Short mmCIF file of C-alpha atoms and ligand atoms in Angstrom, two decimals:
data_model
loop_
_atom_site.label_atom_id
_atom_site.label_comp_id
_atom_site.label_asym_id
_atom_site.label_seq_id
_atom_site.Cartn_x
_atom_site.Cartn_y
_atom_site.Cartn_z
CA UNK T 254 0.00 0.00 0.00
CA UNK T 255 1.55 3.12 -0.50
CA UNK T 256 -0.57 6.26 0.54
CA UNK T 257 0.31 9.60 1.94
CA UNK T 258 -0.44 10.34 5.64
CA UNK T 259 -3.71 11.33 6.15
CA UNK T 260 -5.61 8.32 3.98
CA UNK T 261 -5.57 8.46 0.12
CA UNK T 262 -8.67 11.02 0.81
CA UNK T 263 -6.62 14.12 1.54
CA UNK T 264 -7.09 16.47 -0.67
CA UNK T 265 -4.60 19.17 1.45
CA UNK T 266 -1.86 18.38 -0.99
CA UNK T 267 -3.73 20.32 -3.81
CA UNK T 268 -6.39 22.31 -2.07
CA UNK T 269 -3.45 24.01 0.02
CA UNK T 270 -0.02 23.12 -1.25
CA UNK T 271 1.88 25.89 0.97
CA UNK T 272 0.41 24.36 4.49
CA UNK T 273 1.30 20.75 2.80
CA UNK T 274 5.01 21.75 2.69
CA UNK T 275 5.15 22.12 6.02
CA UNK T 276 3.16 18.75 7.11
CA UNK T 277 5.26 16.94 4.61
CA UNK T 278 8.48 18.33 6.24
CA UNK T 279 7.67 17.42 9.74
CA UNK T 280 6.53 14.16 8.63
CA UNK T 281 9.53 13.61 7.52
CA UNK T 282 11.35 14.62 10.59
CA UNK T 283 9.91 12.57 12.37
CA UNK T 284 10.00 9.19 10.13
CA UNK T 285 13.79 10.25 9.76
CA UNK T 286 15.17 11.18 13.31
CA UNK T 287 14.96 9.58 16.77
CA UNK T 288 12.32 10.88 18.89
CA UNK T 289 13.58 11.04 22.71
CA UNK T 290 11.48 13.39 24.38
CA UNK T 291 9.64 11.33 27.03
CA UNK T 292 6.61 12.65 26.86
CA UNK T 293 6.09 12.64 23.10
CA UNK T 294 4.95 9.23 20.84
CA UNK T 295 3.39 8.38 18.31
CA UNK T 296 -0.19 7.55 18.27
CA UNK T 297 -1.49 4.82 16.04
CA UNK T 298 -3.21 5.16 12.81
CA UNK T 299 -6.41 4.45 14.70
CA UNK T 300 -6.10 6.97 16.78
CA UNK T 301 -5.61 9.90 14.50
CA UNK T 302 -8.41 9.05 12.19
CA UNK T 303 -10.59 9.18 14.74
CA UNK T 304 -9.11 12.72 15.98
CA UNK T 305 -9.51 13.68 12.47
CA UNK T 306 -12.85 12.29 11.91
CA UNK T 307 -16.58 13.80 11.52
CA UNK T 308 -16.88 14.07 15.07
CA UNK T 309 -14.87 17.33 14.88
CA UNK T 310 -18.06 18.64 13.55
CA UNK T 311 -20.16 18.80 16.75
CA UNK T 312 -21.01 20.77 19.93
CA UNK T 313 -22.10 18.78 22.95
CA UNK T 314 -21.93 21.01 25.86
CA UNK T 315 -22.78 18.63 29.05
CA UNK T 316 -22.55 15.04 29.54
CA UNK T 317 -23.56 12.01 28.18
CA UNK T 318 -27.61 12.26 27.91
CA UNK T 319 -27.51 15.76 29.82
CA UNK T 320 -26.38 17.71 26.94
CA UNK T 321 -27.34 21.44 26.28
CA UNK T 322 -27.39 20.36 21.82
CA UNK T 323 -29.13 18.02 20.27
CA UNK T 324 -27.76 15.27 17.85
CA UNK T 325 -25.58 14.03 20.09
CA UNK T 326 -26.95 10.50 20.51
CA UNK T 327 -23.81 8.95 18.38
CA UNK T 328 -21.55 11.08 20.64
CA UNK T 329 -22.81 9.99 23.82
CA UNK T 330 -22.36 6.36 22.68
CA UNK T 331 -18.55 7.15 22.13
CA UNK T 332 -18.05 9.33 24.96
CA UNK T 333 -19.51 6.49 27.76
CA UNK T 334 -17.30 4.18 25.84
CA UNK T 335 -14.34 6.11 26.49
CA UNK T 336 -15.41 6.27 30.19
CA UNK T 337 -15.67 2.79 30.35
CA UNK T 338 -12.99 2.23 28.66
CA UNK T 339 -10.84 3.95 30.96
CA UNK T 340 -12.17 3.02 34.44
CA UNK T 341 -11.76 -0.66 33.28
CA UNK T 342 -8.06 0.26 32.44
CA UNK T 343 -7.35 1.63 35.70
CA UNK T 344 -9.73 -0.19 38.00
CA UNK T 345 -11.49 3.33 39.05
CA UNK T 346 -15.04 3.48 39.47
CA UNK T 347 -15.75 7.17 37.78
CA UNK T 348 -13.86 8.98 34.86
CA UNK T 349 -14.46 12.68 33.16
CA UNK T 350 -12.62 12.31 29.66
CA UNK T 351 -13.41 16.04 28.36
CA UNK T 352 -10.62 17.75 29.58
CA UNK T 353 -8.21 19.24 26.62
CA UNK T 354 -5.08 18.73 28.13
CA UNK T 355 -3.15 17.93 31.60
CA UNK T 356 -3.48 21.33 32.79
CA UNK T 357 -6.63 21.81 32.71
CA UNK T 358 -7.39 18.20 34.19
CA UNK T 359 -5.08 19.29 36.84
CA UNK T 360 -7.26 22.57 37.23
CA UNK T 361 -10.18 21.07 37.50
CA UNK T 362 -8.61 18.60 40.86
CA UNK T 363 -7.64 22.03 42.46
CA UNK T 364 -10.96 23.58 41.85
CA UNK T 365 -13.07 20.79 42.60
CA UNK T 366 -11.52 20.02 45.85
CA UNK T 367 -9.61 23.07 47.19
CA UNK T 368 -10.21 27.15 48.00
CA UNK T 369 -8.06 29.69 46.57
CA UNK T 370 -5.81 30.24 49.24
CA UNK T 371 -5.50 26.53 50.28
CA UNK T 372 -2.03 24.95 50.39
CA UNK T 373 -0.72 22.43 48.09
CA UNK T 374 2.21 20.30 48.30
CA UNK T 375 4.16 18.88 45.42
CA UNK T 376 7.33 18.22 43.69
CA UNK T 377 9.62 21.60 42.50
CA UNK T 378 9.15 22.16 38.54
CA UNK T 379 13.14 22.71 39.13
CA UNK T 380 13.49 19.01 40.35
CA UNK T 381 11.32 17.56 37.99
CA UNK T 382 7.50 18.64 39.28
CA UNK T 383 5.26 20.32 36.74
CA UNK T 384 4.25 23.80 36.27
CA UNK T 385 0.94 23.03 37.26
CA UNK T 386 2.36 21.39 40.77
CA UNK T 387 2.78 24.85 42.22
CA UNK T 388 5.02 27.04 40.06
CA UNK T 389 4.89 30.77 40.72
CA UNK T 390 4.24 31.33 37.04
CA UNK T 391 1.56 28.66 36.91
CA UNK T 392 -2.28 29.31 37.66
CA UNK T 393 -1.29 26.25 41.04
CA UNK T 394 1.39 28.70 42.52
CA UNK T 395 -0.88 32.01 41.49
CA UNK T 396 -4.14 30.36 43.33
CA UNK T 397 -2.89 28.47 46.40
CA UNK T 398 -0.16 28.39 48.77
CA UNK T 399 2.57 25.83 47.85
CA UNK T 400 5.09 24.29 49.77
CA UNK T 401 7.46 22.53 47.56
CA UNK T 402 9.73 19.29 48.29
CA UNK T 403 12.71 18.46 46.98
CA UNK T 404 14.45 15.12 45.72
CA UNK T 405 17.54 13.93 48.06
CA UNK T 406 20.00 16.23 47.26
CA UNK T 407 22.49 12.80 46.89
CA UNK T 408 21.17 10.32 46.02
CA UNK T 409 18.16 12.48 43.63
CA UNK T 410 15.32 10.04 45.06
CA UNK T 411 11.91 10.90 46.44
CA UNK T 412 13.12 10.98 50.20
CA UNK T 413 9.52 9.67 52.02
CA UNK T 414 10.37 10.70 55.83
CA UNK T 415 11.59 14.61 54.56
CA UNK T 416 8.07 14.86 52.74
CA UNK T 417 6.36 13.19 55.57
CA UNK T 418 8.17 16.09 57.86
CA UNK T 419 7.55 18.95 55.53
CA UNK T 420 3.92 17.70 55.13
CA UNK T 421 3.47 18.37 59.27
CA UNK T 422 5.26 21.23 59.07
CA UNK T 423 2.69 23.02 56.31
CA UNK T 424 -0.56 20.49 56.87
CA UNK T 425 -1.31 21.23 52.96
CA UNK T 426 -4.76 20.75 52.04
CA UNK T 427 -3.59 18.19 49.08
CA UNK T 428 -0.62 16.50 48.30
CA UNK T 429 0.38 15.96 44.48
CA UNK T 430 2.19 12.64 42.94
CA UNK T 431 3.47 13.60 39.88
CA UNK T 432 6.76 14.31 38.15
CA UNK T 433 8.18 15.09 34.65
CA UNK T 434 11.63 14.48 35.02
CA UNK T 435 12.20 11.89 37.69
CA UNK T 436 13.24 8.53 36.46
CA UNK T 437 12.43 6.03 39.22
CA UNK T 438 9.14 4.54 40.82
CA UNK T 439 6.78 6.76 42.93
CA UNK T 440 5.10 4.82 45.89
CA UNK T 441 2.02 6.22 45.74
CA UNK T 442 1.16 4.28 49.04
CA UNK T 443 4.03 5.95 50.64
CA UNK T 444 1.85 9.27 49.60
CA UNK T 445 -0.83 8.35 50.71
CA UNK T 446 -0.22 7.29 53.80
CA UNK T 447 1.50 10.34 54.63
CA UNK T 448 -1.07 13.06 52.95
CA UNK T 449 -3.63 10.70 55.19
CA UNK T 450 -1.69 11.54 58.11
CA UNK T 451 -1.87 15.34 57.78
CA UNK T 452 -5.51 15.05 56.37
CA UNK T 453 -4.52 16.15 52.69
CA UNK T 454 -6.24 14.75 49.69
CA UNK T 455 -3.97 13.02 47.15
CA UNK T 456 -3.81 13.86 43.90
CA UNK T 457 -2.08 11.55 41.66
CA UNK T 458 -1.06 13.13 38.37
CA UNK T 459 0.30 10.34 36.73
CA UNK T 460 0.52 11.66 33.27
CA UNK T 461 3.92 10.28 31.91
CA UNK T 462 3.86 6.93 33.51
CA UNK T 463 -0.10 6.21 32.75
CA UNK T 464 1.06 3.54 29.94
CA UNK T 465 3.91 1.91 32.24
CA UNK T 466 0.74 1.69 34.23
CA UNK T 467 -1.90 0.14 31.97
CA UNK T 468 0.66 -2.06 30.98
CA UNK T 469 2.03 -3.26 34.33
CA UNK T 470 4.86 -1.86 34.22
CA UNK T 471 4.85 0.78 36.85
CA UNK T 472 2.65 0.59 40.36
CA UNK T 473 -0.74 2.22 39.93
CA UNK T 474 -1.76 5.11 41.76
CA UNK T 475 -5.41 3.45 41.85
CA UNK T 476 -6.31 2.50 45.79
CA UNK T 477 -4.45 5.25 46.95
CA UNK T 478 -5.15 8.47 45.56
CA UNK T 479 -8.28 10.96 46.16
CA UNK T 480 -8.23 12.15 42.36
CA UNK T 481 -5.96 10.49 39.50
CA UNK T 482 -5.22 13.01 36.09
CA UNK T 483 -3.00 12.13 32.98
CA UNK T 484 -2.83 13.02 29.60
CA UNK T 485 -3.36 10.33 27.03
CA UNK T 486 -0.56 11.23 24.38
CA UNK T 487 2.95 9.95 26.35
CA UNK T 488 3.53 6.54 27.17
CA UNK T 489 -0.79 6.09 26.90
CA UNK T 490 0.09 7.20 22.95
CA UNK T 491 -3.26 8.38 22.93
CA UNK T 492 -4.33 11.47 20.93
CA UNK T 493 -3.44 14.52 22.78
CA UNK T 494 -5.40 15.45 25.78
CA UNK T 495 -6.47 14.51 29.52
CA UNK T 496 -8.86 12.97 31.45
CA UNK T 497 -9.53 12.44 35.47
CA UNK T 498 -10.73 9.52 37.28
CA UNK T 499 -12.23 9.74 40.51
CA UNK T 500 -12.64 6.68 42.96
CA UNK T 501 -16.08 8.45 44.98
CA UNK T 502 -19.19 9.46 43.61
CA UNK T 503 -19.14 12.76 45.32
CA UNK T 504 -15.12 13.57 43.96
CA UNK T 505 -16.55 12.20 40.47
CA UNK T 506 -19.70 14.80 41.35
CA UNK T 507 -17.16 17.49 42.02
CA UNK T 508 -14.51 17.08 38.75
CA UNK T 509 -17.42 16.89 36.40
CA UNK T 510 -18.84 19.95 37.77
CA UNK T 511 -15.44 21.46 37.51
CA UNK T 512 -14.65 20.55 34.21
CA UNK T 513 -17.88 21.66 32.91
CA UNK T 514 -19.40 24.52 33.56
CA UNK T 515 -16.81 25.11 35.47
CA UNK T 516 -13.50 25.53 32.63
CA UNK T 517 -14.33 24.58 29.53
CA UNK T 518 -17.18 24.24 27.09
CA UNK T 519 -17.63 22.72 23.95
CA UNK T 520 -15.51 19.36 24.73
CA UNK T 521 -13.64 18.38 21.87
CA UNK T 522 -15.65 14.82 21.11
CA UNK T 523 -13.40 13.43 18.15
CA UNK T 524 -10.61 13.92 20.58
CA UNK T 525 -12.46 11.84 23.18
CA UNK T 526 -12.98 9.06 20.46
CA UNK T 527 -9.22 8.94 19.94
CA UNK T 528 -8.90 8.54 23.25
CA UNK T 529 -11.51 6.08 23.68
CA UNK T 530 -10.02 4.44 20.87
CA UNK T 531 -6.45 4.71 22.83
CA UNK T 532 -8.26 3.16 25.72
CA UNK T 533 -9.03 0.53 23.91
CA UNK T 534 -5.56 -0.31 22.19
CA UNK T 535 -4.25 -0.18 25.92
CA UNK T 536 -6.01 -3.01 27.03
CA UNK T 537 -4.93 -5.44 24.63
CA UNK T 538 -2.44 -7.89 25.81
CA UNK T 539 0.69 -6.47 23.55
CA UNK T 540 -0.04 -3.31 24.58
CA UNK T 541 2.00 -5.04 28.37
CA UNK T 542 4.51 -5.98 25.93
CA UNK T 543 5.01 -2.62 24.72
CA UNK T 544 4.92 -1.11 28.20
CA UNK T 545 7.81 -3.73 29.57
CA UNK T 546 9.36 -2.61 26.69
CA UNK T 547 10.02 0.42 26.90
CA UNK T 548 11.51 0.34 30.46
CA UNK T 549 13.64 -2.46 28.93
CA UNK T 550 14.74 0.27 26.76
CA UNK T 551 15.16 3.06 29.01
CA UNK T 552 17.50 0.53 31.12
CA UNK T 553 19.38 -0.49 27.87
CA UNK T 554 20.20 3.11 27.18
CA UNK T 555 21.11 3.92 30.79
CA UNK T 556 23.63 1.33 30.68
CA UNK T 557 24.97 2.69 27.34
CA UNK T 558 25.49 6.34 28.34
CA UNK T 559 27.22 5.57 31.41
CA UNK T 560 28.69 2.56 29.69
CA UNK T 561 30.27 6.08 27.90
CA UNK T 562 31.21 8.46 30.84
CA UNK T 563 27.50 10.00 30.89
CA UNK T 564 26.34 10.95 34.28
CA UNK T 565 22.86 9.84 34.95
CA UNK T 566 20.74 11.70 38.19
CA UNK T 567 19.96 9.12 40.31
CA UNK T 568 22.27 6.74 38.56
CA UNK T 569 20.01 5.31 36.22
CA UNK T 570 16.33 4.39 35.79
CA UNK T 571 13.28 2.11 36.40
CA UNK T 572 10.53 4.12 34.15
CA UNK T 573 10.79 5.45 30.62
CA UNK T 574 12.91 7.96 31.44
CA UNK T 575 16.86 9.11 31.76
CA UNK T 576 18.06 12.59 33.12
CA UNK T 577 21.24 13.39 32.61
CA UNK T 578 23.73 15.78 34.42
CA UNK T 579 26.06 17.34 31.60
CA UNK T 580 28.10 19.12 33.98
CA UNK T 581 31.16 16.28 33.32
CA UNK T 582 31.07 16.98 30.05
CA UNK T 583 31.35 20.99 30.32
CA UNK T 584 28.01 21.27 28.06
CA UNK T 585 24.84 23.05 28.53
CA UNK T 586 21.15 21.31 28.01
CA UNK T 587 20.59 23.79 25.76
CA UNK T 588 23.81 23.24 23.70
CA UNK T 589 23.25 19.68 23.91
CA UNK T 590 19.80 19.60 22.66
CA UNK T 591 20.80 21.96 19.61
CA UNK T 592 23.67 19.78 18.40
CA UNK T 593 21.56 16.85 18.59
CA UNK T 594 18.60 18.66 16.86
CA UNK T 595 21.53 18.88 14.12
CA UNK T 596 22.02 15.73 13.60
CA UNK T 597 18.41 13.97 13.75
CA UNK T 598 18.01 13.11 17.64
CA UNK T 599 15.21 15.36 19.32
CA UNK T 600 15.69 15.51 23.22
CA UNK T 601 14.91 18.54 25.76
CA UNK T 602 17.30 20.36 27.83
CA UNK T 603 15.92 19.78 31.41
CA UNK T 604 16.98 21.63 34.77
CA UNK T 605 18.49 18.69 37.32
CA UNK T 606 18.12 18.69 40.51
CA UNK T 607 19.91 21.89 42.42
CA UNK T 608 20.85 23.06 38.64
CA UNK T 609 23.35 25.78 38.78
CA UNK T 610 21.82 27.03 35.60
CA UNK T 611 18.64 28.51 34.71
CA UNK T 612 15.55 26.66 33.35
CA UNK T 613 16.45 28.08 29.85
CA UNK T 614 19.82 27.14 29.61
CA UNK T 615 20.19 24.08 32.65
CA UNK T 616 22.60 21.18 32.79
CA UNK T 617 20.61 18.53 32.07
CA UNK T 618 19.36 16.63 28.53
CA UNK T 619 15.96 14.71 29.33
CA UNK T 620 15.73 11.87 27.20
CA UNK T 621 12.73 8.69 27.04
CA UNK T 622 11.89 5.68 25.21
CA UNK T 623 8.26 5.42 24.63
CA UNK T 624 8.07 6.66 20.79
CA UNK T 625 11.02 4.63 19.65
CA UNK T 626 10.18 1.31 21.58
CA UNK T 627 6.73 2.36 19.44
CA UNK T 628 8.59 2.14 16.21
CA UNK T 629 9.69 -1.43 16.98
CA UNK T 630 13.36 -0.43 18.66
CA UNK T 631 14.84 -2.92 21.20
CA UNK T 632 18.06 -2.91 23.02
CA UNK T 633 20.52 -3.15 20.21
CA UNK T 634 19.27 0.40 18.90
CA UNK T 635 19.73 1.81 22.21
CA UNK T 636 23.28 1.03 22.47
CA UNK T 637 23.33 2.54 18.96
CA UNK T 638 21.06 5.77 19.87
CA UNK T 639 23.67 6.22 23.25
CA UNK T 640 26.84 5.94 20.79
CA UNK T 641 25.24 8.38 18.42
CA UNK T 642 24.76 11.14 20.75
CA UNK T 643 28.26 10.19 22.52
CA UNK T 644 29.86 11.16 18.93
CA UNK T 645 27.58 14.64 18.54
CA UNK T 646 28.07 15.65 21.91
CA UNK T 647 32.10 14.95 21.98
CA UNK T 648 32.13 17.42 19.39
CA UNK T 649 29.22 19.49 19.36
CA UNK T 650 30.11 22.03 16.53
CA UNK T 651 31.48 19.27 13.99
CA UNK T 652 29.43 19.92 11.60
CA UNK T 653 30.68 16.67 9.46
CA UNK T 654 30.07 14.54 12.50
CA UNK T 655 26.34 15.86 12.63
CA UNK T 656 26.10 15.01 8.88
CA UNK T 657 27.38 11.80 9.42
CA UNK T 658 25.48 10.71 11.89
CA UNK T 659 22.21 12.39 11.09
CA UNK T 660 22.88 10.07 8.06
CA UNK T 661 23.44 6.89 9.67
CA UNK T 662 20.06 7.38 11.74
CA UNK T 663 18.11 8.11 8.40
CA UNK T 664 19.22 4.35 7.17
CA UNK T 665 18.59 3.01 10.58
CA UNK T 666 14.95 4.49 10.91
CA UNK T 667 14.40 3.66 7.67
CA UNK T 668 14.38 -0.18 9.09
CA UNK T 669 10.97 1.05 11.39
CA UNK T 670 9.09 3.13 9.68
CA UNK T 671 6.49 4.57 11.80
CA UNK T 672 3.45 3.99 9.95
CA UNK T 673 4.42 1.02 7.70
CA UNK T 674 2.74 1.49 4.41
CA UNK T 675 2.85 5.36 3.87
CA UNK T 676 4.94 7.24 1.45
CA UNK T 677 6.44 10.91 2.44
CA UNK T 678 5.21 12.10 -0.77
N1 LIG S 206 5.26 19.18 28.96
C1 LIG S 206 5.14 17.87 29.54
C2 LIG S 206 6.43 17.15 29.55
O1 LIG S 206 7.13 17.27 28.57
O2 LIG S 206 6.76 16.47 30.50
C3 LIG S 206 4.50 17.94 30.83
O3 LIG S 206 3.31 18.64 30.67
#
């Protein structure tokens, strides 16, 4: 079969040839370089014609059967799927799929269960926390009174007993799980046990690990936590967006009423059949393969960089993720992450832990393995991916070693393509 992207109905090619150029350009990035941001994937065929489908056509302010427009009995059927579909994935009793993206799911938790003014406890953005865990910047740190934790400044883990102590010491009114740059295993029992023991709710925001989770590959949150919220596009490789499951009738009572009326309107329904469609593809037994996977990989490529003189924080990893500390090798994140933009390998310059440098500059490279353990990569590419960026970085204005490489890591992709079958023209 050979087709372009987009089915052998798009017309975009003719009807719009300047907007085409572009989509045919990053299409071929993409097919053609290695994709190591951790939070990005790539989401199935599936799952982007349904994003792209007819139900981008309709309104249906509300809920299922409690909708303010009519003609929304086909939508309702898809949208109570997706619920479905997700609780049974999780194991959670009650699950609002409309929100647009993982900060406004993470909105919603604050507005459903806490007052302006309350106090929230989570993980510094700096340390690998989220904007919407309490940055200053952020709506979380605008809104409510945070008291931030930090990761051991040695060893870089989640140190339990100092967030147990800081947790008596400000009595927040919720505690958040969830991190975008820390590469080990949350206890989520550890977290709630100790937001139980200062009377916090827990929220659980479990947005990059959610597929490790589906896929048994990372402890669930489920059982533990007062409100759970992900995105579905990272290790989930959903479509992009969010959704929030609740374990009580009354929190469930609370997000919906949050979500709508109470910050958005119109919810985006061919997004929630992507995701429902996601949901779906999650379940299915390879789906665990895929999961175990991709830690597999993460581990592989550990080993490699340090195999190489990289210096890993927290000296390696158990998730999908690897954050390393560049300082050893006198290099920037930033400067790292623009020589390897050179030469085909997307990562993100990261802040570590205590960075010396600022968030737009840092000393750390983030790097994950969801989107190329999606294309079909195992170990033996990872020790290939770590040697690769060894080469760029030892010499990161060469631009004949960029060339080079960028070259051998067009042949290699070639050998996955990411949607088998399609032509870049
Ligand atoms: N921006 C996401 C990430 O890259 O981790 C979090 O929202």
């Amino acid at each position: 079969m050979n087709e372009k992207y987009g089915g052998e109905n798009m017309t975009l090619a003719q009807s719009d040839p300047e907007i085409w150029n572009f989509y045919q350009k990053e299409w071929r990035r993409q097919e053609e370089g290695l994709e190591l941001i951790p939070s990005e994937n790539y989401a199935s065929r599936d799952v982007m014609d349904a994003a792209g489908g007819i139900f981008t056509n309709k309104y249906a302010e509300g809920y299922p059967k409690k909708r303010y427009y009519g003609g929304n009995e086909w939508i309702d059927e898809v949208e109570l799927l997706a619920i479905e579909r997700s609780k049974k994935l999780f194991g959670v009793p009650f699950s609002n799929v409309q929100s647009h993206a993982g900060s406004q799911a993470n909105m919603a938790a604050y507005f459903a269960l806490l007052q302006p003014g309350d106090t929230v406890m989570g993980l510094n953005l700096s340390q690998g926390g989220h904007l919407t865990h309490g940055s200053p910047v952020n709506f979380s740190g605008k809104l409510y009174k945070v008291a931030a934790f930090n990761v051991d400044p040695e060893t870089h883990l989640l140190d339990y007993d100092e967030i147990a102590r800081q947790a008596e010491a400000h009595k927040p009114k919720m505690m958040i799980a969830g991190f975008t740059a820390y590469p080990r295993q949350v206890d989520f029992g550890k977290f709630a046990k100790i937001a139980k023991s200062v009377n916090a709710k827990l929220m659980a925001d479990m947005s990059h690990v959610a597929g490790l989770i589906a896929g048994g590959a990372h402890p669930s949150p489920t059982g533990h936590a007062d409100v759970i919220t992900s995105t579905t596009h990272k290790t989930l490789r959903g479509p992009r967006g969010a959704f929030i499951l609740s374990p009580s009738e009354e929190t469930a009572k609370l997000i919906d009423k949050a979500v709508f009326p109470g910050l958005q309107g119109g919810p985006l329904e061919n997004m929630i059949m992507a995701k429902a469609v996601a949901f779906h593809e999650a379940a299915k037994p390879e789906f665990k393969t895929y999961a175990r996977q991709i830690v597999k990989n993460a581990k592989a490529l550990a080993a490699a960089l340090m195999d190489l003189n990289f210096v890993l924080v927290s000296g390696g990893t158990d998730t999908h993720l690897i954050l390393i500390d560049l300082r050893n090798r006198n290099m920037t994140g930033k400067e790292a992450q623009l020589a390897l933009d050179a030469a085909g390998i997307t990562a993100n310059k990261n802040t570590i832990p205590n960075d010396p440098q600022s968030p737009f500059i840092t000393s750390g490279l983030r790097l994950g393995t969801p989107a190329l353990t999606t294309r079909g990569m195992k170990e033996k590419e990872m020790a290939m991916v770590a040697h690769w960026m060894d080469e760029v970085l030892k010499s990161p204005s060469d631009e004949q070693v960029r060339a080079k490489v960028k070259e051998e890591i067009r042949r290699m992709t070639a050998e996955f393509p990411i949607y088998p079958g399609l032509i870049k023209n």
